[in-house]
XYZ file of C-alpha atoms in Angstrom:
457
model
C -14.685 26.458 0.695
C -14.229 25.992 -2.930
C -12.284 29.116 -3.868
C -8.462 28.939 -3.979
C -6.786 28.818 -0.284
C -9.933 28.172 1.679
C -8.011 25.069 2.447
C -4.805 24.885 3.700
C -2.618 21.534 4.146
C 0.918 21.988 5.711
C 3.664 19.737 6.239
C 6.284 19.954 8.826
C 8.690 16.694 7.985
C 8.421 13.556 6.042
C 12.104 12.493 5.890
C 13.340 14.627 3.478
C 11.542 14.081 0.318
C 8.577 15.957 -1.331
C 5.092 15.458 1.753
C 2.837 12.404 0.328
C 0.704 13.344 3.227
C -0.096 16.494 1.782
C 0.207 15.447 -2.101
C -2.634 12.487 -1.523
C -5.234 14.536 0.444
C -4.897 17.112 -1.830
C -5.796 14.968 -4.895
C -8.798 13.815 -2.920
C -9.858 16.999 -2.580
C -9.567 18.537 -5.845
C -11.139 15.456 -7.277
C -14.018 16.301 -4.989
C -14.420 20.164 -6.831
C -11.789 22.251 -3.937
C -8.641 23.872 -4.273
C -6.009 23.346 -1.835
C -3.093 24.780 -1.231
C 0.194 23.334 0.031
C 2.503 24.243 2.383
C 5.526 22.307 2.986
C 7.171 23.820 6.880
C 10.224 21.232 6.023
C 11.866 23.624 3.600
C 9.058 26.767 3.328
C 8.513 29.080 5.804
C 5.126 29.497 7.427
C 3.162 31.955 4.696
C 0.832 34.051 7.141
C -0.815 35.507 3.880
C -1.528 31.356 3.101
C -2.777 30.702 6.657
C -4.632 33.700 7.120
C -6.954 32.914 3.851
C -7.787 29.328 5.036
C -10.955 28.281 6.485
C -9.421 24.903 7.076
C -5.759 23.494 8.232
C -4.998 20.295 8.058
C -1.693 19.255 9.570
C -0.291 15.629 8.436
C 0.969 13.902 11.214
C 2.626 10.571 9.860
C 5.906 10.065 12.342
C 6.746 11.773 15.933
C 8.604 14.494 14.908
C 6.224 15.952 12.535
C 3.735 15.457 15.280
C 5.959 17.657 17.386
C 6.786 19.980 14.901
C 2.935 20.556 13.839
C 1.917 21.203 17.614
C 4.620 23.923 17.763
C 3.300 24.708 14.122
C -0.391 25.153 15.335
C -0.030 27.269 18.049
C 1.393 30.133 15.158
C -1.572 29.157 12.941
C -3.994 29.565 15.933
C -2.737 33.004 16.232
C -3.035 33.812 12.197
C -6.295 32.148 11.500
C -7.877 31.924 14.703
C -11.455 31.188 13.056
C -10.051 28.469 10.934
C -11.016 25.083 11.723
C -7.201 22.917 12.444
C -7.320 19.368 11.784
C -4.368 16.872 12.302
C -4.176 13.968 10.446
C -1.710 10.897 9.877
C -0.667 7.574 11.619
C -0.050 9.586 14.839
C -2.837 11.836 14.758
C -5.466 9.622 16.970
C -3.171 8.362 19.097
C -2.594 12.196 20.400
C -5.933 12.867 19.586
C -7.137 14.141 23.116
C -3.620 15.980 22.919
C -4.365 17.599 19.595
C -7.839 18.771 20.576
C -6.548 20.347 23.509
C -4.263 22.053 21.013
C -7.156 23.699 19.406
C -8.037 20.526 16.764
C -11.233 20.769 15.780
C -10.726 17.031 13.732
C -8.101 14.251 14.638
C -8.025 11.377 11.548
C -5.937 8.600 11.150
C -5.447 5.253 8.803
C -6.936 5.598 5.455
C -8.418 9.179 6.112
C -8.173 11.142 2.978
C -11.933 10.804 2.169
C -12.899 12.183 5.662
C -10.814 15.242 5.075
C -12.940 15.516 1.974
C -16.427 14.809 3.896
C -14.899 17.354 6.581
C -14.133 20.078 4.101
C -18.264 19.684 3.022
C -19.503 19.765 6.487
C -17.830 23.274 7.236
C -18.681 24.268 3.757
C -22.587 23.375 5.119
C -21.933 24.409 8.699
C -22.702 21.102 10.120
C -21.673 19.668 13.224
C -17.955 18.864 13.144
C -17.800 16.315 16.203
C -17.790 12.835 14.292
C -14.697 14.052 12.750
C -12.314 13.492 15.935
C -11.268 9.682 16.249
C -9.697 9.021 19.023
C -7.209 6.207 19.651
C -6.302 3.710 16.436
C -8.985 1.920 16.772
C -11.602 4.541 15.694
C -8.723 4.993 13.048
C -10.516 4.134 9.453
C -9.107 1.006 7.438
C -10.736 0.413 4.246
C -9.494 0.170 0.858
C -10.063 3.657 -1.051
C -10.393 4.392 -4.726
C -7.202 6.099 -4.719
C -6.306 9.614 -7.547
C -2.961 10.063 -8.700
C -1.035 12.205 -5.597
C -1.358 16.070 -6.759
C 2.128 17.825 -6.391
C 1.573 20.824 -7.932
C 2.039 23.994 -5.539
C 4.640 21.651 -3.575
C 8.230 22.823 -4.026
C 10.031 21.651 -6.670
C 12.023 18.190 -6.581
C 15.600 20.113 -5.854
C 14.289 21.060 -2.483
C 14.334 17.935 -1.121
C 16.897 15.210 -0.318
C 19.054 13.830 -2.916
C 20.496 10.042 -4.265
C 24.099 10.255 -3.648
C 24.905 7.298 -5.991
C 27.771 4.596 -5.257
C 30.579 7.292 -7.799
C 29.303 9.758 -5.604
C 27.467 11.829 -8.091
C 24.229 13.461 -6.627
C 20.625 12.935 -8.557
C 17.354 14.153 -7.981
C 15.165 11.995 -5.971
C 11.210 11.448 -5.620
C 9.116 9.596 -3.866
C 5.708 7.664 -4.161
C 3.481 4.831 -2.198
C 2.413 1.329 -4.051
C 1.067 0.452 -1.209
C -0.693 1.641 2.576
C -0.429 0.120 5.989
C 1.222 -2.716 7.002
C 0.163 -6.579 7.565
C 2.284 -6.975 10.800
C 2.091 -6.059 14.113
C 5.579 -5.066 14.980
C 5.059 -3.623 19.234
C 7.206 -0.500 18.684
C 5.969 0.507 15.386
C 2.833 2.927 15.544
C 1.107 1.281 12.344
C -0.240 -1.692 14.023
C -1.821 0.448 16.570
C -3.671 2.240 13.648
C -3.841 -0.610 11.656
C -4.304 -3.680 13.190
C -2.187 -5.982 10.407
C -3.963 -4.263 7.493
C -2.358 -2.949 4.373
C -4.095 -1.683 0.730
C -2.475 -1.438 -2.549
C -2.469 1.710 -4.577
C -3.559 1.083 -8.488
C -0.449 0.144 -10.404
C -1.725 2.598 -12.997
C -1.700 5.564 -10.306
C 1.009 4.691 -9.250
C 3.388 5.250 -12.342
C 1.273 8.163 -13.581
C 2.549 9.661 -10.204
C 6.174 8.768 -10.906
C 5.653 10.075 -14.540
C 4.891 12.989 -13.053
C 8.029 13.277 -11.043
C 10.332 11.886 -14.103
C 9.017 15.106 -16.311
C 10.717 17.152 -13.482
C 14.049 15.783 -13.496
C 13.962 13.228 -11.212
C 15.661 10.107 -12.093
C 15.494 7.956 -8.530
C 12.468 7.286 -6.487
C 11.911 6.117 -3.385
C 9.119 3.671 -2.844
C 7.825 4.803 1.014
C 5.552 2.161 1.663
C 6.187 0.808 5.425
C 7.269 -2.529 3.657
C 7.001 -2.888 0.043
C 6.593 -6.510 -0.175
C 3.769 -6.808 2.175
C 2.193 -7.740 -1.144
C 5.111 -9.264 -3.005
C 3.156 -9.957 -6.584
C 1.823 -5.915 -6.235
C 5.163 -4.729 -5.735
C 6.576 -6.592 -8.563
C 3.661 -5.687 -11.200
C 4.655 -1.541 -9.888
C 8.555 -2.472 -10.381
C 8.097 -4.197 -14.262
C 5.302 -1.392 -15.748
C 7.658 2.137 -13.980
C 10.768 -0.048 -15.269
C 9.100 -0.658 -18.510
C 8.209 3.220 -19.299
C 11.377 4.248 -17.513
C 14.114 2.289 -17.973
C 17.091 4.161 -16.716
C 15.166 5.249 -13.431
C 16.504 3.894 -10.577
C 14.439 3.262 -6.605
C 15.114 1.990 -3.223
C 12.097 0.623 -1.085
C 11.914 -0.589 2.571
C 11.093 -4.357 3.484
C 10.952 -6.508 6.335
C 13.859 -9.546 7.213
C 11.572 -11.856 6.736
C 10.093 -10.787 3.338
C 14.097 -10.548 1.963
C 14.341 -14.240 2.972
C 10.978 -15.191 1.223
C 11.624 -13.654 -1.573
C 15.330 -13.912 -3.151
C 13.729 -14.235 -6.847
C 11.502 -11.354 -6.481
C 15.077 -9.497 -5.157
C 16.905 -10.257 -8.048
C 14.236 -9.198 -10.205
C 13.803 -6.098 -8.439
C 17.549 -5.240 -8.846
C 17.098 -6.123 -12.085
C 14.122 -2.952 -12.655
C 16.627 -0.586 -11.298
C 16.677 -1.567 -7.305
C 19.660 0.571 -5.424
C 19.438 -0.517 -2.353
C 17.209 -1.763 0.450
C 15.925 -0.130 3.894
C 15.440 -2.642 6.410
C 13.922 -2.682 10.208
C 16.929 -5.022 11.460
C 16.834 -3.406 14.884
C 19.233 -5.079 16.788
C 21.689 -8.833 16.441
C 20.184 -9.542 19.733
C 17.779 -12.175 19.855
C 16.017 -11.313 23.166
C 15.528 -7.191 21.970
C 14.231 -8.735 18.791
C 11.590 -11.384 20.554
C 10.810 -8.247 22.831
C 9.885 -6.085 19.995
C 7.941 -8.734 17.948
C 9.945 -8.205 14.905
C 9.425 -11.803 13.255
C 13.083 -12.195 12.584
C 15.807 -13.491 14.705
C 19.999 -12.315 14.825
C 20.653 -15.502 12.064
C 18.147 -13.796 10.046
C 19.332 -10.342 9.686
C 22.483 -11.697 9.059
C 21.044 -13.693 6.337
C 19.247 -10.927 4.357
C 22.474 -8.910 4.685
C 24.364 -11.566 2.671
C 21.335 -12.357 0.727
C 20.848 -8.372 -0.524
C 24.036 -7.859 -1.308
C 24.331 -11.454 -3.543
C 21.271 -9.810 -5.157
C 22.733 -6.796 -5.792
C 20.456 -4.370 -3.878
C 22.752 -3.692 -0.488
C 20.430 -3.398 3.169
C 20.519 -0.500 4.759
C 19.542 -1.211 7.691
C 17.431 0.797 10.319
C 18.613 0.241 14.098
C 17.083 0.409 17.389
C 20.025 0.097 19.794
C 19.333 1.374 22.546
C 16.357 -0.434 24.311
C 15.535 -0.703 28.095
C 16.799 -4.652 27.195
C 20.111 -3.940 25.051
C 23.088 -4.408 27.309
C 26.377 -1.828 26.691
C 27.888 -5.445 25.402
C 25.169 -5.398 23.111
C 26.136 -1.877 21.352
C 29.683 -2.672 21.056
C 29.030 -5.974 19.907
C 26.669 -4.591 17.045
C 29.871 -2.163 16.382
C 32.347 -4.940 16.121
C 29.714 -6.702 13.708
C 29.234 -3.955 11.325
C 32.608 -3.326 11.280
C 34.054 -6.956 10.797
C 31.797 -7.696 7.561
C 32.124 -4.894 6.590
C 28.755 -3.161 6.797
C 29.706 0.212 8.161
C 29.263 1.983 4.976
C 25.583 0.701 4.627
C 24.640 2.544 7.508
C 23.924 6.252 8.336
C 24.980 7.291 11.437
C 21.826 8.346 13.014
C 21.020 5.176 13.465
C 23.548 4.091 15.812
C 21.979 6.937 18.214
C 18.185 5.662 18.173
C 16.358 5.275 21.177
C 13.049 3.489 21.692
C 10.238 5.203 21.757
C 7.032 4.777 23.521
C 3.966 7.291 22.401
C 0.650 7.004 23.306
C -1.303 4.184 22.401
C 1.878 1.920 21.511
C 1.688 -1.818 21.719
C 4.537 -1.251 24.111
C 2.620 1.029 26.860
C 2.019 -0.512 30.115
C 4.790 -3.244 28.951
C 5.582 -4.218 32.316
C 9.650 -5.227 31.481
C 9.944 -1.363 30.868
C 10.976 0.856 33.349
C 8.567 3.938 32.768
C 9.023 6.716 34.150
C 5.832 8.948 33.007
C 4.522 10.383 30.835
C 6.453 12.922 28.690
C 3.451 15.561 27.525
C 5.745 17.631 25.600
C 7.810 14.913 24.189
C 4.894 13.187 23.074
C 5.693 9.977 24.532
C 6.299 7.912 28.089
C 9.673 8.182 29.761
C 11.835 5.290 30.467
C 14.920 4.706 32.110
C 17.857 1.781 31.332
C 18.501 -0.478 34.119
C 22.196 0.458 32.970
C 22.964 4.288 33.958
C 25.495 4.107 31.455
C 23.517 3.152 28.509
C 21.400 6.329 28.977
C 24.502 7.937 29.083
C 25.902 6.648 26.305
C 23.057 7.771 23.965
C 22.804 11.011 24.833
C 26.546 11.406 24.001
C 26.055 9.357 21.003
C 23.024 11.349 19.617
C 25.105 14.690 19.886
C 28.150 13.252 18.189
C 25.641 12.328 15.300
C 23.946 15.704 15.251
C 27.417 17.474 15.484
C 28.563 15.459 12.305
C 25.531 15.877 10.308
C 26.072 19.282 11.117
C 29.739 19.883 10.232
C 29.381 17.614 6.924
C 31.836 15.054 8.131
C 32.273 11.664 6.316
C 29.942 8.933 7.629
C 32.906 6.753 9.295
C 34.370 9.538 10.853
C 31.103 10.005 12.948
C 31.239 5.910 13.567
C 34.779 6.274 14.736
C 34.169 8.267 17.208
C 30.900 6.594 18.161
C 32.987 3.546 18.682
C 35.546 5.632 20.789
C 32.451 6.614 22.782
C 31.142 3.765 23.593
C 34.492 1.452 24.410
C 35.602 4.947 26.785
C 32.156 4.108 28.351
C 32.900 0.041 28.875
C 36.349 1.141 30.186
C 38.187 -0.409 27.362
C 40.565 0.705 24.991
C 40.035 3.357 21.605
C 39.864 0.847 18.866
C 39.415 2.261 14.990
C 36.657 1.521 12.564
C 37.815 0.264 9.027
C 38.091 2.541 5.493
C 36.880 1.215 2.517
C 38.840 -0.750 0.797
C 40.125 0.393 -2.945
C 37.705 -2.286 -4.489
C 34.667 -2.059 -2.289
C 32.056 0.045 -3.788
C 30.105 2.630 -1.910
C 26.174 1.974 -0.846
C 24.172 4.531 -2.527
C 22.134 6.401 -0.356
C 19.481 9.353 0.371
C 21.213 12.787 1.529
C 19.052 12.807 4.065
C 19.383 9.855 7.131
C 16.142 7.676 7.400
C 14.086 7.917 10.866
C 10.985 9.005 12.611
């Protein structure tokens, strides 16, 4: 197990940028004496000569569609390496788990998992039993603070494979990515985390932490995207990360994601952040309704998101916001009323248009299963996640049309508004009310900078 290869960790999607769920595990490991190679399925193609070699594959399984991906990904390594021992691991790993070791998985981890992987790779190395090593559902996940190695990246492709800032003059810079921070404190119902983490969150070593974006800055890049589920779960952490990677890197710029309520708690720590280089901000706003948002447990309310808008942009680093629109509790005069919103304060251009086409989803083990206002339907093996339907025909409708108009856009390159104007035809067609238009910039009004590639699971 300790020559190069024996251990192979692949990565099918982590939203464009360079797999932390392959660089961490892998720095575990080769602190621990092995070699492992990477394999990144985003923008690689599967190596048989890679798989073949390995004694060991572990899959990371952080979101839903890498889970999907990586089951369609197994099956091919089954048929490479059929001796080698597959594990999954990631946030939806042990929610699946019975799934996944159906799927040939000899090991299902979740949470804070790296140093099983490690004890894992020693027990096939000794030929010991392997059965502790599935956890099944997120409570068996693991949540405990690790002693945490700088993420390895080496073998990973190279920065310029991956998604790109396309700054407010347009101009496109290389972008990487790190973690100050695991887990999450809050217990959001349609958010996997809670599930595997039950409110609990650890902070990576500030000096790990900028070692690993030293790392990146030596390869070009000059943006970096902080990917912790909310970056000021620990407010005082995030801010000692910003001022010491601000302080050895002044003209490096980042974006992080936080929660409404932590922009509202915070406005100094914003303004300092923005200060350190802070481009923007990803939010979970969700929805402007206030029943969808008590139904999902966000912690904010319609007044609030509309707050932290105003409140980012004051401070200089505009919210991009993340929506859920389509919910089995969002009415059609819901959608077009979140439309007309964007549109009227002029928000349009913080938002990528995938996000207008986002429907809930319910996998295994959510805090939303059973939830007895939702319609199920069953259970959606392949989809990896329970079927609902909308009281409202025509909101089911709607998305479907809506999610191809995105993908045909993203596809065909077409401006961002141009792909919201004809979501907004869409959706007024669908209410029986007339086309309307959706607004250009105007001359003075700045563009949000963004990642090339949209943000969702």
């Amino acid at each position: 197990m300790r020559s190069p290869g024996d251990i192979l960790l692949v990565s099918t999607y982590e939203l464009g940028h360079a797999p932390h769920g392959v660089a961490l595990p892998k720095a575990f490991l080769e602190r621990a004496g092995f070699a492992p190679a990477a394999l990144d399925l985003a923008v690689e193609p599967l190596d048989p000569a890679r798989v073949r070699r390995a004694r060991l594959v572990a899959l990371s399984v952080p979101m839903h569609t890498a889970l999907v991906l990586g089951l369609k990904a197994a099956a091919r390594i089954r048929a490479l390496a059929p001796g080698a021992v597959l594990c999954f691991h990631g946030v939806y790993a042990p929610l699946n788990a019975d799934l996944l070791v159906a799927a040939g998985a000899a090991a299902v981890l979740g949470g804070e998992s790296d140093e099983e992987l490690v004890l894992l790779a020693r027990a096939i190395e000794q030929g010991a039993p392997l059965d502790r090593f599935v956890e099944r559902g997120g409570a068996a996940a693991l949540r405990r603070r690790l002693d945490y190695p700088v993420p390895s990246r080496e073998g990973l492709p190279p920065p310029e494979r991956y998604a790109r800032l396309a700054g407010a003059d347009g101009a496109l810079r290389l972008a990487g990515y790190t973690e100050a921070s695991r887990g999450c404190k809050h217990r959001c119902r349609h958010c996997p985390l809670p599930a595997v983490y039950d409110g609990r969150f650890f902070a990576v070593p500030v000096e790990a932490v900028v070692e690993d974006v030293a790392r990146q800055v030596a390869q070009g890049v000059e943006h970096v995207t902080f990917g912790d589920p909310d970056f000021l779960n620990g407010p005082a952490h995030a801010l000692r990360v910003a001022r010491a990677i601000h302080a050895r890197f002044p003209a490096l710029t980042f974006d992080f994601t936080a929660k409404v309520e932590h922009l509202l708690g915070a406005p100094a720590a914003l303004r300092e952040l923005a200060g350190h280089g802070a481009l923007f901000v990803t939010s979970a706003v969700e929805s402007f309704s206030d029943e969808v948002l008590a139904r999902l447990a966000k912690g904010h309310t319609r007044a609030d998101a509309l707050a932290a808008f105003e409140l980012a942009a004051a401070s200089g680093v505009p919210l991009r916001p993340s929506l859920l629109p389509f919910t089995p509790w969002a009415t059609l005069d819901d959608y077009l009323e979140l439309l007309d919103l964007l549109e009227a304060r002029g928000w349009m251009q913080n938002l990528d248009p995938v996000q207008l086409s986002i429907r809930l989803l319910v996998p295994p083990g959510s805090l939303l299963e059973g939830e007895p206002s939702i319609p199920f339907d069953g259970l959606d093996a392949a989809g990896l996640t329970w079927r609902w339907r909308h009281p409202d025909p025509r909101m089911d409708s709607l998305q479907a049309r809506v999610a191809a108009e995105v993908a045909a856009g993203s596809t065909s390159g077409e401006p961002p508004l141009a792909t919201v104007a004809r979501v907004k035809a869409l959706a007024l067609a669908t209410a029986g009310r007339p086309h309307g238009h959706v607004r250009v910039l105007a001359p003075d009004q700045r563009r949000v900078p963004r990642l090339t590639e949209s943000w969702f699971c």
